[in-house]
XYZ file of C-alpha atoms in Angstrom:
695
model
C -50.353 -48.262 -65.604
C -50.458 -46.959 -62.934
C -47.747 -48.762 -61.322
C -45.951 -48.007 -64.195
C -46.775 -44.899 -64.632
C -45.901 -44.535 -61.003
C -42.453 -45.557 -60.907
C -41.555 -43.862 -64.032
C -42.178 -40.615 -61.622
C -38.939 -38.656 -61.199
C -38.126 -38.754 -57.740
C -36.336 -34.877 -57.253
C -33.386 -35.035 -56.303
C -31.465 -32.880 -53.405
C -29.845 -29.821 -54.272
C -25.840 -30.647 -54.221
C -24.495 -27.513 -52.370
C -21.188 -26.448 -55.067
C -19.560 -23.869 -52.882
C -18.924 -25.288 -49.629
C -16.848 -22.607 -48.306
C -18.026 -20.357 -44.662
C -19.555 -17.600 -45.569
C -18.259 -13.881 -45.539
C -20.679 -12.888 -42.999
C -21.201 -14.898 -40.441
C -24.372 -15.138 -37.824
C -23.379 -16.943 -34.343
C -26.407 -17.627 -31.824
C -24.974 -14.787 -29.341
C -26.052 -12.471 -32.489
C -29.514 -14.881 -32.990
C -30.808 -14.219 -29.816
C -29.567 -10.929 -29.330
C -32.036 -10.160 -31.741
C -34.861 -11.681 -30.712
C -34.163 -9.564 -27.937
C -34.162 -6.843 -29.940
C -36.986 -7.234 -31.570
C -39.018 -8.514 -28.079
C -38.432 -4.459 -27.193
C -40.896 -3.137 -30.008
C -43.779 -1.150 -28.942
C -46.686 -2.687 -30.838
C -49.130 -0.233 -31.797
C -51.562 0.127 -29.164
C -54.682 -1.410 -29.731
C -58.269 0.749 -30.528
C -59.204 2.891 -28.149
C -63.477 0.877 -27.992
C -66.339 3.895 -26.963
C -69.383 1.917 -25.387
C -72.361 4.171 -26.047
C -75.103 2.381 -23.771
C -75.686 -0.773 -21.396
C -75.502 -3.816 -24.308
C -72.700 -2.583 -25.352
C -71.625 -2.053 -21.573
C -72.970 -5.780 -20.895
C -70.865 -7.500 -23.578
C -67.988 -5.435 -22.708
C -67.794 -7.271 -19.324
C -69.016 -10.391 -20.345
C -65.526 -10.042 -22.447
C -63.488 -8.702 -19.818
C -64.854 -11.501 -17.196
C -64.731 -14.317 -19.929
C -61.219 -13.404 -20.248
C -59.860 -13.362 -16.829
C -62.060 -16.428 -15.500
C -60.387 -18.073 -18.372
C -56.933 -17.126 -17.136
C -57.964 -18.361 -13.785
C -59.491 -21.731 -15.215
C -55.830 -21.910 -17.398
C -53.516 -21.432 -13.863
C -55.297 -21.494 -10.811
C -51.970 -20.343 -7.870
C -50.878 -17.670 -10.129
C -52.438 -14.979 -7.374
C -51.377 -11.899 -9.674
C -54.405 -13.351 -12.157
C -57.307 -13.103 -8.876
C -56.098 -9.648 -8.038
C -56.032 -8.552 -11.541
C -59.346 -10.029 -11.271
C -60.832 -8.661 -8.116
C -59.304 -4.843 -9.017
C -61.294 -4.981 -12.184
C -64.265 -5.680 -10.637
C -63.773 -2.855 -7.512
C -63.299 -0.797 -10.100
C -66.211 -1.475 -11.960
C -67.742 -0.605 -8.254
C -68.538 -4.399 -8.274
C -67.337 -4.763 -4.476
C -69.951 -7.878 -4.001
C -68.209 -9.986 -7.371
C -64.894 -8.433 -6.102
C -65.350 -9.478 -2.272
C -66.749 -12.538 -4.144
C -63.120 -13.733 -6.242
C -60.896 -12.726 -3.518
C -62.981 -15.339 -1.535
C -62.279 -17.648 -4.326
C -58.480 -16.717 -4.239
C -57.954 -17.730 -0.539
C -59.993 -21.346 -0.945
C -56.886 -21.736 -3.453
C -53.674 -19.667 -1.193
C -54.950 -18.805 1.946
C -51.368 -18.178 3.284
C -50.767 -15.474 0.533
C -49.658 -11.964 2.187
C -50.367 -10.029 -0.426
C -53.525 -11.404 -0.751
C -55.011 -10.698 2.351
C -53.464 -7.309 2.691
C -55.264 -6.076 -2.025
C -58.474 -7.765 0.611
C -59.275 -5.753 4.038
C -57.414 -3.472 1.788
C -60.388 -3.475 -0.664
C -63.303 -3.263 2.765
C -61.382 -0.354 3.784
C -60.962 2.233 0.932
C -64.791 1.686 0.065
C -65.783 2.601 4.078
C -66.420 -1.306 4.218
C -65.305 -1.223 8.264
C -66.954 -4.220 9.874
C -65.931 -5.794 6.704
C -61.959 -5.365 7.516
C -62.287 -6.088 10.610
C -63.673 -9.428 9.229
C -60.995 -9.574 6.632
C -58.100 -8.863 9.670
C -59.548 -10.946 12.399
C -59.284 -14.157 9.707
C -55.779 -12.785 8.938
C -54.124 -12.953 11.973
C -56.164 -15.908 13.386
C -54.497 -17.739 10.535
C -51.045 -15.800 10.068
C -50.481 -14.861 13.730
C -46.686 -14.658 12.972
C -47.086 -11.953 10.263
C -46.547 -8.185 11.651
C -47.525 -6.804 8.479
C -51.546 -7.546 9.892
C -50.992 -6.718 12.571
C -49.283 -3.293 11.917
C -51.980 -2.502 9.450
C -55.259 -3.336 12.153
C -54.268 -1.276 15.026
C -53.495 1.448 12.622
C -57.064 1.072 10.990
C -58.258 0.713 14.864
C -56.893 4.148 16.314
C -57.728 6.252 13.291
C -61.149 5.108 13.815
C -60.540 6.403 17.137
C -61.088 2.882 18.508
C -59.081 3.193 21.555
C -60.376 -0.052 23.576
C -60.350 -2.006 20.049
C -56.641 -1.131 19.543
C -55.553 -1.821 23.534
C -57.351 -4.475 23.007
C -55.417 -6.433 19.887
C -52.275 -5.282 20.941
C -53.488 -7.203 23.466
C -54.050 -10.843 21.616
C -50.779 -9.172 19.938
C -48.559 -9.306 22.289
C -49.742 -12.428 23.630
C -47.956 -14.008 20.688
C -44.916 -12.575 22.225
C -43.587 -11.061 19.294
C -40.188 -9.284 18.413
C -38.979 -5.777 20.360
C -40.497 -3.101 18.059
C -44.313 -4.668 18.117
C -42.991 -3.559 22.171
C -41.914 -0.536 21.578
C -45.256 -0.303 19.349
C -47.171 -0.717 21.729
C -45.426 1.390 24.633
C -45.709 4.553 21.893
C -49.180 4.061 21.456
C -49.733 3.976 25.243
C -47.514 7.034 25.306
C -49.674 8.958 22.843
C -52.962 8.528 25.325
C -50.869 9.595 28.158
C -51.171 5.803 29.804
C -47.646 5.700 31.612
C -48.317 3.119 34.146
C -49.729 1.075 31.785
C -46.076 1.416 29.568
C -44.611 0.670 32.450
C -45.543 -2.352 33.391
C -44.921 -3.695 28.930
C -41.268 -2.521 29.742
C -39.640 -5.564 30.791
C -40.825 -8.035 28.912
C -37.451 -8.635 26.294
C -34.708 -8.406 29.484
C -31.951 -7.266 27.510
C -29.240 -4.821 28.320
C -30.568 -1.841 25.534
C -34.162 -2.951 27.195
C -32.891 -2.312 30.426
C -31.564 1.083 29.246
C -34.714 1.820 27.469
C -36.888 2.102 30.448
C -34.171 3.585 33.059
C -34.060 6.934 29.727
C -38.381 5.965 30.268
C -38.337 6.693 33.722
C -35.724 9.177 33.556
C -37.506 11.835 30.463
C -40.528 11.046 32.412
C -38.873 12.548 35.373
C -38.682 10.212 37.534
C -35.113 10.221 38.141
C -35.061 7.770 41.821
C -36.970 5.030 39.958
C -34.435 5.200 36.854
C -31.293 5.491 39.135
C -33.436 2.150 40.577
C -33.636 0.786 37.134
C -30.024 0.808 36.434
C -29.181 -0.853 40.091
C -31.931 -3.720 39.621
C -30.092 -4.021 35.612
C -25.992 -4.201 37.967
C -28.022 -6.635 40.021
C -29.603 -8.848 37.807
C -26.550 -9.108 35.337
C -23.953 -9.451 37.619
C -20.935 -10.398 37.178
C -20.812 -13.091 34.970
C -22.832 -11.669 32.323
C -21.688 -8.149 32.646
C -21.509 -5.918 30.068
C -19.956 -2.560 29.211
C -23.171 -0.835 27.714
C -24.974 -1.226 30.599
C -22.178 0.695 33.186
C -21.428 3.791 29.578
C -25.362 4.421 30.001
C -25.544 4.433 33.777
C -22.723 6.662 34.370
C -24.052 9.003 31.234
C -27.086 9.230 33.847
C -25.675 9.742 36.289
C -23.274 12.310 35.392
C -26.093 14.503 33.806
C -27.247 14.483 37.578
C -24.336 16.282 37.792
C -23.115 13.050 40.485
C -19.607 13.192 39.472
C -18.018 10.707 42.443
C -20.683 8.624 41.973
C -19.496 9.130 37.585
C -15.865 8.450 38.622
C -16.834 5.187 41.091
C -19.427 3.954 38.673
C -16.218 3.773 36.329
C -14.013 1.920 38.006
C -15.822 -0.777 39.631
C -16.244 -1.619 36.451
C -13.014 -1.353 35.384
C -11.991 -3.389 37.984
C -15.053 -5.690 37.009
C -14.844 -5.980 33.076
C -12.158 -7.654 30.268
C -9.891 -5.491 30.122
C -10.784 -6.024 25.572
C -14.136 -5.511 26.452
C -13.897 -2.450 28.298
C -12.381 -0.647 25.163
C -15.798 1.686 25.034
C -15.520 1.972 28.471
C -11.872 3.685 29.288
C -13.114 5.866 26.341
C -15.875 7.487 27.881
C -13.888 7.413 31.570
C -11.162 9.850 29.841
C -13.155 11.884 28.143
C -15.226 12.171 31.532
C -12.141 12.762 33.797
C -10.817 15.640 30.649
C -13.762 17.391 31.323
C -14.725 17.203 34.990
C -11.196 15.614 36.906
C -8.206 16.701 37.076
C -4.770 16.943 35.428
C -3.531 13.870 37.715
C -6.459 11.514 37.301
C -6.187 12.007 32.952
C -2.658 10.547 32.845
C -3.987 8.031 34.865
C -6.638 6.901 32.924
C -4.510 7.336 29.785
C -1.401 5.164 31.576
C -3.389 3.016 32.887
C -5.204 1.260 29.168
C -2.016 1.737 27.551
C 0.321 -0.409 30.215
C -2.682 -3.035 30.104
C -2.527 -2.347 26.233
C 1.438 -3.129 26.647
C 2.483 -5.607 29.034
C -1.095 -7.960 27.043
C 1.506 -8.039 23.731
C 4.441 -8.696 25.341
C 3.538 -11.433 27.274
C 1.878 -12.311 23.792
C 5.538 -11.650 22.780
C 7.977 -11.151 24.453
C 10.599 -11.177 21.528
C 8.734 -8.131 20.214
C 11.392 -5.699 21.129
C 8.527 -2.370 19.288
C 6.336 -3.241 21.715
C 9.170 -2.871 24.818
C 10.429 0.404 22.404
C 6.606 1.795 23.558
C 6.844 0.408 26.685
C 9.831 2.265 27.368
C 8.885 5.161 26.764
C 5.517 5.414 28.240
C 7.006 4.234 31.932
C 9.673 6.679 31.043
C 7.084 9.776 30.690
C 5.287 8.479 33.227
C 6.570 6.342 36.785
C 9.944 6.711 38.734
C 13.474 5.775 37.966
C 12.692 1.916 39.631
C 9.428 1.309 37.857
C 11.471 1.825 35.056
C 14.663 -0.602 35.866
C 12.786 -2.902 35.888
C 10.582 -3.022 32.919
C 13.901 -2.103 31.000
C 15.174 -5.855 33.175
C 12.126 -7.357 31.639
C 13.422 -6.115 27.911
C 16.873 -6.989 28.249
C 16.146 -11.062 29.666
C 14.666 -11.649 26.328
C 18.193 -12.624 24.550
C 17.425 -13.820 21.104
C 17.252 -17.159 21.044
C 19.947 -17.429 17.946
C 23.352 -15.936 17.952
C 22.863 -14.430 13.945
C 23.451 -10.344 14.133
C 20.013 -9.760 12.096
C 18.051 -11.107 15.024
C 20.578 -9.405 18.254
C 20.239 -5.732 15.871
C 16.809 -4.168 17.288
C 17.812 -6.390 20.886
C 20.693 -4.345 21.278
C 18.645 -1.095 21.584
C 17.546 -2.021 24.557
C 21.001 -1.893 26.202
C 21.486 1.592 24.387
C 18.537 2.584 25.524
C 18.761 1.912 29.045
C 22.220 2.765 29.337
C 21.311 6.742 28.268
C 18.501 6.471 30.135
C 20.725 5.792 33.250
C 23.895 8.616 31.973
C 20.941 11.358 31.398
C 17.351 11.146 33.161
C 18.880 9.039 36.257
C 22.377 10.922 36.082
C 23.681 7.670 37.779
C 27.259 6.986 35.804
C 28.519 4.250 37.868
C 24.870 2.104 36.881
C 25.225 3.921 33.971
C 28.413 1.863 32.703
C 27.631 -1.202 34.946
C 24.568 -1.416 31.988
C 27.413 -0.698 28.922
C 29.722 -3.800 30.764
C 27.211 -6.061 30.952
C 25.670 -5.284 27.569
C 29.611 -6.043 26.242
C 29.754 -9.351 28.170
C 27.349 -10.386 26.653
C 28.363 -9.914 22.327
C 29.126 -13.098 21.260
C 32.307 -11.250 20.073
C 33.467 -14.078 17.868
C 30.781 -14.554 15.721
C 29.786 -10.627 16.420
C 29.881 -7.422 17.456
C 28.757 -3.938 17.748
C 30.749 -0.678 17.320
C 28.117 1.504 17.830
C 28.620 -0.291 21.839
C 32.543 0.092 22.092
C 31.724 3.848 20.386
C 28.786 5.502 22.594
C 30.858 3.211 25.833
C 34.398 4.843 24.719
C 32.478 8.468 24.275
C 30.674 7.891 27.592
C 33.546 7.442 29.252
C 35.340 10.757 27.744
C 32.276 12.880 29.622
C 33.168 11.553 32.747
C 37.258 12.774 32.192
C 38.146 8.732 32.440
C 40.590 8.170 28.736
C 42.508 6.105 30.410
C 38.781 3.739 30.510
C 37.992 4.937 26.810
C 41.298 3.847 25.643
C 41.301 0.594 26.925
C 38.362 0.031 25.566
C 38.371 0.690 22.344
C 42.046 -0.913 22.281
C 39.885 -4.387 23.883
C 37.723 -3.917 20.950
C 39.621 -4.212 18.064
C 41.769 -6.772 19.949
C 39.238 -8.726 20.181
C 36.383 -7.836 17.244
C 38.645 -5.518 14.760
C 36.086 -4.017 11.903
C 36.237 -1.059 9.951
C 34.125 1.084 12.046
C 36.260 0.501 15.012
C 39.671 1.817 13.720
C 37.389 5.327 12.458
C 35.526 6.330 15.509
C 38.836 5.665 17.400
C 41.750 7.638 15.054
C 38.637 10.327 15.241
C 38.360 9.931 18.805
C 42.526 10.906 18.870
C 42.415 13.347 15.757
C 39.819 15.946 18.415
C 42.533 14.967 20.988
C 45.516 16.139 18.791
C 47.038 12.790 19.583
C 48.770 12.445 16.113
C 51.651 9.567 17.077
C 48.636 7.012 18.519
C 46.593 8.326 14.841
C 50.112 7.357 12.898
C 50.333 4.167 14.638
C 46.072 3.344 14.710
C 46.501 3.616 11.056
C 49.608 1.546 11.231
C 47.422 -1.041 12.911
C 44.452 -0.748 10.225
C 46.357 -1.275 7.040
C 48.128 -4.297 8.667
C 43.971 -5.391 9.675
C 42.557 -4.282 5.676
C 45.873 -3.589 3.387
C 43.390 -2.739 0.186
C 40.629 -0.591 1.163
C 42.560 2.744 -0.909
C 40.246 5.049 1.771
C 42.586 4.562 4.693
C 45.880 5.123 2.563
C 44.797 8.507 1.533
C 43.342 9.357 4.888
C 46.725 8.345 6.354
C 48.643 9.618 3.077
C 46.307 13.401 3.778
C 47.206 13.400 7.417
C 50.931 13.572 7.338
C 50.180 16.104 4.485
C 48.459 18.834 6.707
C 50.995 17.898 9.164
C 53.889 18.916 6.481
C 55.884 15.404 6.519
C 54.842 15.230 2.856
C 57.965 12.800 2.425
C 56.198 10.778 4.929
C 52.711 11.148 2.560
C 54.452 10.262 -0.667
C 56.285 6.903 1.136
C 52.550 6.443 1.995
C 51.075 6.150 -1.752
C 54.232 4.242 -2.921
C 53.113 1.376 -0.600
C 49.630 2.035 -0.974
C 50.437 1.221 -4.651
C 52.051 -1.432 -4.400
C 49.309 -3.137 -2.953
C 48.564 -6.493 -4.332
C 45.002 -6.051 -3.964
C 43.190 -2.550 -3.484
C 39.194 -2.628 -3.623
C 39.830 0.956 -5.524
C 42.936 1.872 -6.864
C 41.337 4.238 -9.352
C 40.562 6.882 -6.449
C 44.206 5.880 -4.925
C 46.109 7.078 -8.067
C 44.155 10.060 -8.813
C 44.502 11.292 -4.485
C 48.348 10.961 -5.996
C 48.257 12.300 -8.199
C 46.575 14.882 -7.276
C 48.923 15.712 -4.550
C 51.603 16.192 -6.721
C 50.198 18.351 -8.582
C 49.189 20.786 -5.154
C 52.939 19.963 -4.196
C 54.269 21.593 -7.784
C 56.058 18.546 -8.694
C 55.576 18.202 -11.970
C 58.045 16.095 -13.503
C 56.392 14.111 -10.533
C 53.069 13.774 -11.588
C 54.043 13.385 -15.243
C 56.411 10.367 -13.595
C 53.191 9.007 -11.880
C 50.590 8.911 -15.368
C 54.210 7.375 -17.451
C 53.042 4.627 -15.032
C 49.586 4.306 -14.994
C 49.739 4.356 -18.305
C 52.163 1.434 -18.184
C 49.061 -0.663 -15.883
C 46.042 0.551 -17.162
C 45.577 1.859 -21.140
C 41.948 3.835 -19.911
C 41.143 6.477 -21.800
C 40.335 9.096 -18.769
C 43.260 8.915 -17.860
C 44.989 10.032 -21.644
C 42.741 12.074 -21.071
C 42.964 13.381 -17.718
C 46.993 13.600 -18.459
C 46.258 16.111 -21.562
C 44.651 18.543 -19.800
C 47.646 18.187 -17.341
C 49.978 18.686 -19.246
C 47.193 22.061 -20.314
C 47.322 23.584 -17.014
C 50.859 24.147 -16.500
C 51.858 27.639 -17.360
C 54.732 27.016 -19.767
C 55.494 27.836 -23.248
C 55.137 24.171 -24.880
C 52.195 23.084 -22.819
C 49.904 23.002 -26.870
C 52.739 21.194 -28.025
C 52.757 18.373 -24.904
C 49.204 17.627 -24.861
C 48.873 17.669 -28.457
C 52.048 15.213 -28.570
C 50.117 13.218 -25.580
C 46.905 12.365 -27.866
C 48.648 11.137 -30.607
C 50.479 8.979 -28.511
C 47.281 7.437 -27.316
C 45.549 7.419 -30.489
C 48.650 5.371 -31.887
C 47.954 3.249 -28.178
C 44.477 2.763 -28.686
C 44.621 2.101 -32.820
C 43.849 -1.975 -31.741
C 41.740 -0.630 -28.835
C 38.472 -3.262 -28.662
C 36.172 -0.591 -26.938
C 35.800 1.302 -29.951
C 33.786 4.083 -28.548
C 36.800 5.104 -25.895
C 39.133 5.695 -29.299
C 36.193 7.885 -29.774
C 35.624 9.879 -26.625
C 39.614 10.515 -26.903
C 39.084 12.170 -30.298
C 36.476 14.347 -29.297
C 38.203 15.410 -27.057
C 41.035 15.691 -28.740
C 39.258 18.073 -31.506
C 38.113 20.285 -28.721
C 41.809 20.897 -28.077
C 42.020 21.932 -31.394
C 38.907 23.915 -31.660
C 40.126 25.923 -29.193
C 43.624 26.409 -29.389
C 44.735 24.590 -33.090
C 45.535 25.105 -35.848
C 43.149 25.003 -38.916
C 45.484 22.376 -40.164
C 45.190 20.398 -36.797
C 41.797 20.631 -36.941
C 41.639 19.221 -40.136
C 44.539 16.603 -39.048
C 41.876 15.503 -36.301
C 38.932 15.790 -38.156
C 40.551 13.170 -40.116
C 40.947 10.439 -37.648
C 36.968 10.050 -36.696
C 35.465 7.192 -37.681
C 32.154 7.128 -39.796
C 29.107 6.107 -37.950
C 27.294 2.979 -39.899
C 24.239 1.028 -38.467
C 24.491 -3.316 -38.690
C 23.204 -6.061 -37.613
C 24.304 -8.888 -35.881
C 22.653 -12.504 -34.735
C 21.439 -12.951 -31.187
C 21.352 -16.172 -29.319
C 19.358 -17.189 -26.939
C 20.796 -18.459 -23.543
C 19.848 -21.644 -24.353
C 22.156 -22.021 -27.188
C 18.763 -21.128 -29.750
C 18.725 -17.965 -32.662
C 16.877 -15.478 -30.883
C 16.842 -13.283 -34.556
C 18.557 -10.083 -34.965
C 19.234 -6.635 -33.252
C 20.791 -3.431 -35.014
C 23.663 -1.855 -34.126
C 25.968 1.069 -33.874
C 29.668 0.205 -35.602
C 32.424 2.870 -35.606
C 34.976 2.294 -38.798
C 37.671 4.449 -38.494
C 40.242 5.660 -41.659
C 43.262 2.789 -41.297
C 40.175 -0.030 -40.921
C 38.042 1.633 -43.516
C 41.879 0.836 -46.254
C 42.297 -2.002 -44.622
C 38.419 -3.381 -46.387
C 37.966 -3.084 -50.367
C 34.163 -3.322 -49.697
C 34.377 -0.379 -47.644
C 36.224 1.089 -50.625
C 33.737 0.763 -53.247
C 30.693 1.082 -51.343
C 32.231 4.947 -50.581
C 32.880 5.162 -54.024
C 29.281 4.030 -55.119
C 28.087 6.776 -52.453
C 30.249 10.003 -54.226
C 28.811 8.905 -57.313
C 24.989 8.565 -56.147
C 26.019 12.137 -54.873
C 27.113 12.803 -58.169
C 23.991 10.978 -60.572
C 21.608 13.214 -57.348
C 23.752 16.936 -58.493
C 22.977 16.953 -62.066
C 19.547 18.550 -64.278
C 19.285 15.321 -66.493
C 16.268 13.624 -67.253
C 16.124 10.583 -65.482
C 14.187 8.479 -68.216
C 16.302 9.132 -70.625
C 19.266 8.913 -68.500
C 18.319 5.763 -66.587
C 19.978 3.310 -68.355
C 23.160 5.252 -69.683
C 23.326 5.324 -66.234
C 22.483 2.027 -64.307
C 25.451 0.956 -66.882
C 28.062 3.213 -65.468
C 27.651 2.244 -62.486
C 28.059 -1.219 -63.323
C 31.296 -0.373 -65.311
C 32.791 1.645 -62.850
C 31.573 -1.565 -59.664
C 33.532 -3.769 -62.240
C 36.353 -1.086 -62.903
C 36.336 -0.927 -58.789
C 36.335 -4.879 -58.014
C 39.185 -4.908 -60.565
C 41.154 -3.112 -59.096
C 40.639 -4.235 -55.522
C 41.143 -8.061 -56.756
C 44.522 -8.819 -55.881
C 47.217 -10.213 -57.944
């Protein structure tokens, strides 16, 4: 029966989750951790204050606390902080013997813990147990002799107690371990505090390093032993020798001698050191030597120091990278300012000997300035024109003119010959340049030279050669024509312009035509100017040409100038009706409108206003470079009146807009008249579509 009852007993079913959708508010692991951390920081209520009224309660309190400390120690004996807290608590109750016992038990656990020894000794000193403290310090420095903190505390305690002999004995024991320099300095300072100078002197030279030699010398100087200090520096120089020479030692030695007013000795020390120390390691020495010469030397001595230092730096740079022309420029600038001409020439010859390894102009651009500076130095500083000529000629022979050339060199050479009043050589040089390697800059420089000399026939010949070399250069044609105009030969200038516009290829034809037209206007040849405008309009229908043509007609002082200008605008508008660039036609119409606003009648103004287009925003597809669809973009289009007449949809749109405007002007109620207005709009739209449907 019991088993039957157990079989019949229902097993509780697990509740099925009907809604498996995610909750609206999601809780992340980060949020859980953050909340847990925040709750840790919540302040717990302080424990209640306990007042002890009799000895029995005090003993119970002590027993309870000791039991807690002992339990903590039993749980983890290696946590020294528990031992220290326990001992400090006993100390606070004046139970020094118990605290001492706790520290001893802790030292049995970890006798190499520095903090434990320090707390133990501090407790004994705080309670004026000097012998106990000495005992602890002795044990500590015996077990851990490399912990300097024990020695410092021990010596400080003995000195505060006035036990100078004991303190010295501790220092002696410490020095047997050969500690770091600071320990020795502490011992030295201790002896100096008690005027034991001789003992201090015996302690200085334990670590024979440069800074310690310097400190030893300063020690002797401080106590007035100048001869001993100098002897220390001399011994240091002998000790290190030339193999381990150090600039700091010589800097300190020279400063010491400078304080003693021994300036010649200082100068000898600096020179001795600079001759033996590598220059890369003697930067501070150079600096101090320079400062010394500025203070106590003459001008020549200062310049020698500075120049020698900088010359060495530049020598190192050019040796490391002979093709670093910027370093050569700096080096040459230095030697030019201080040395004689032979030395400067030697450096220039060394510099120009580093020819660029690749015959490409970009590699020669900096190099060629070495030659230019060399020639200018010979001409302006040395005043040697013959050597200057040789420098220019050597440079021109070196340049590979078949691959590239430098017009600057040719022009500088020609200008030099002119300064020497040798015009024939200058012309010969420029003629050779044009024959070997013609360039625009060479032609311009040669023409400018002949213009300054007022040799106009030579200028004409040069312009002819220039145009044979570069017939597409519009600037040259214009300059040639301007020259003829200045000389009063307008027929030649006109002929030059005609030849220019007849060229099959020009780099700036619009500038050339403008100059030709401006020249004709200056000569007041208005019929010729009209002919030029018409010829230009046969080649191009650019809107600016039409506008310039109209403004020209308007600028002429005649009775029919307004009618002529209007006629040109009409012709331009008719000509540009089929122009693809609608903005250009719009520009023309706006210029026409401004003209009519200023000088036209009301009818003409209305006529032009009707010709202006309507600005319409449209959309078009954008195709990417790979042919895929990139979306749509908006742009503005201009609908001219003749375009609107050819598109029935535009008529429909205009009538719809007109109807909408009429509806907005009416003051009828929108709700009552809404269906009627919609039906009226529908009938109107149908009628428009019927009208515009082609038969």
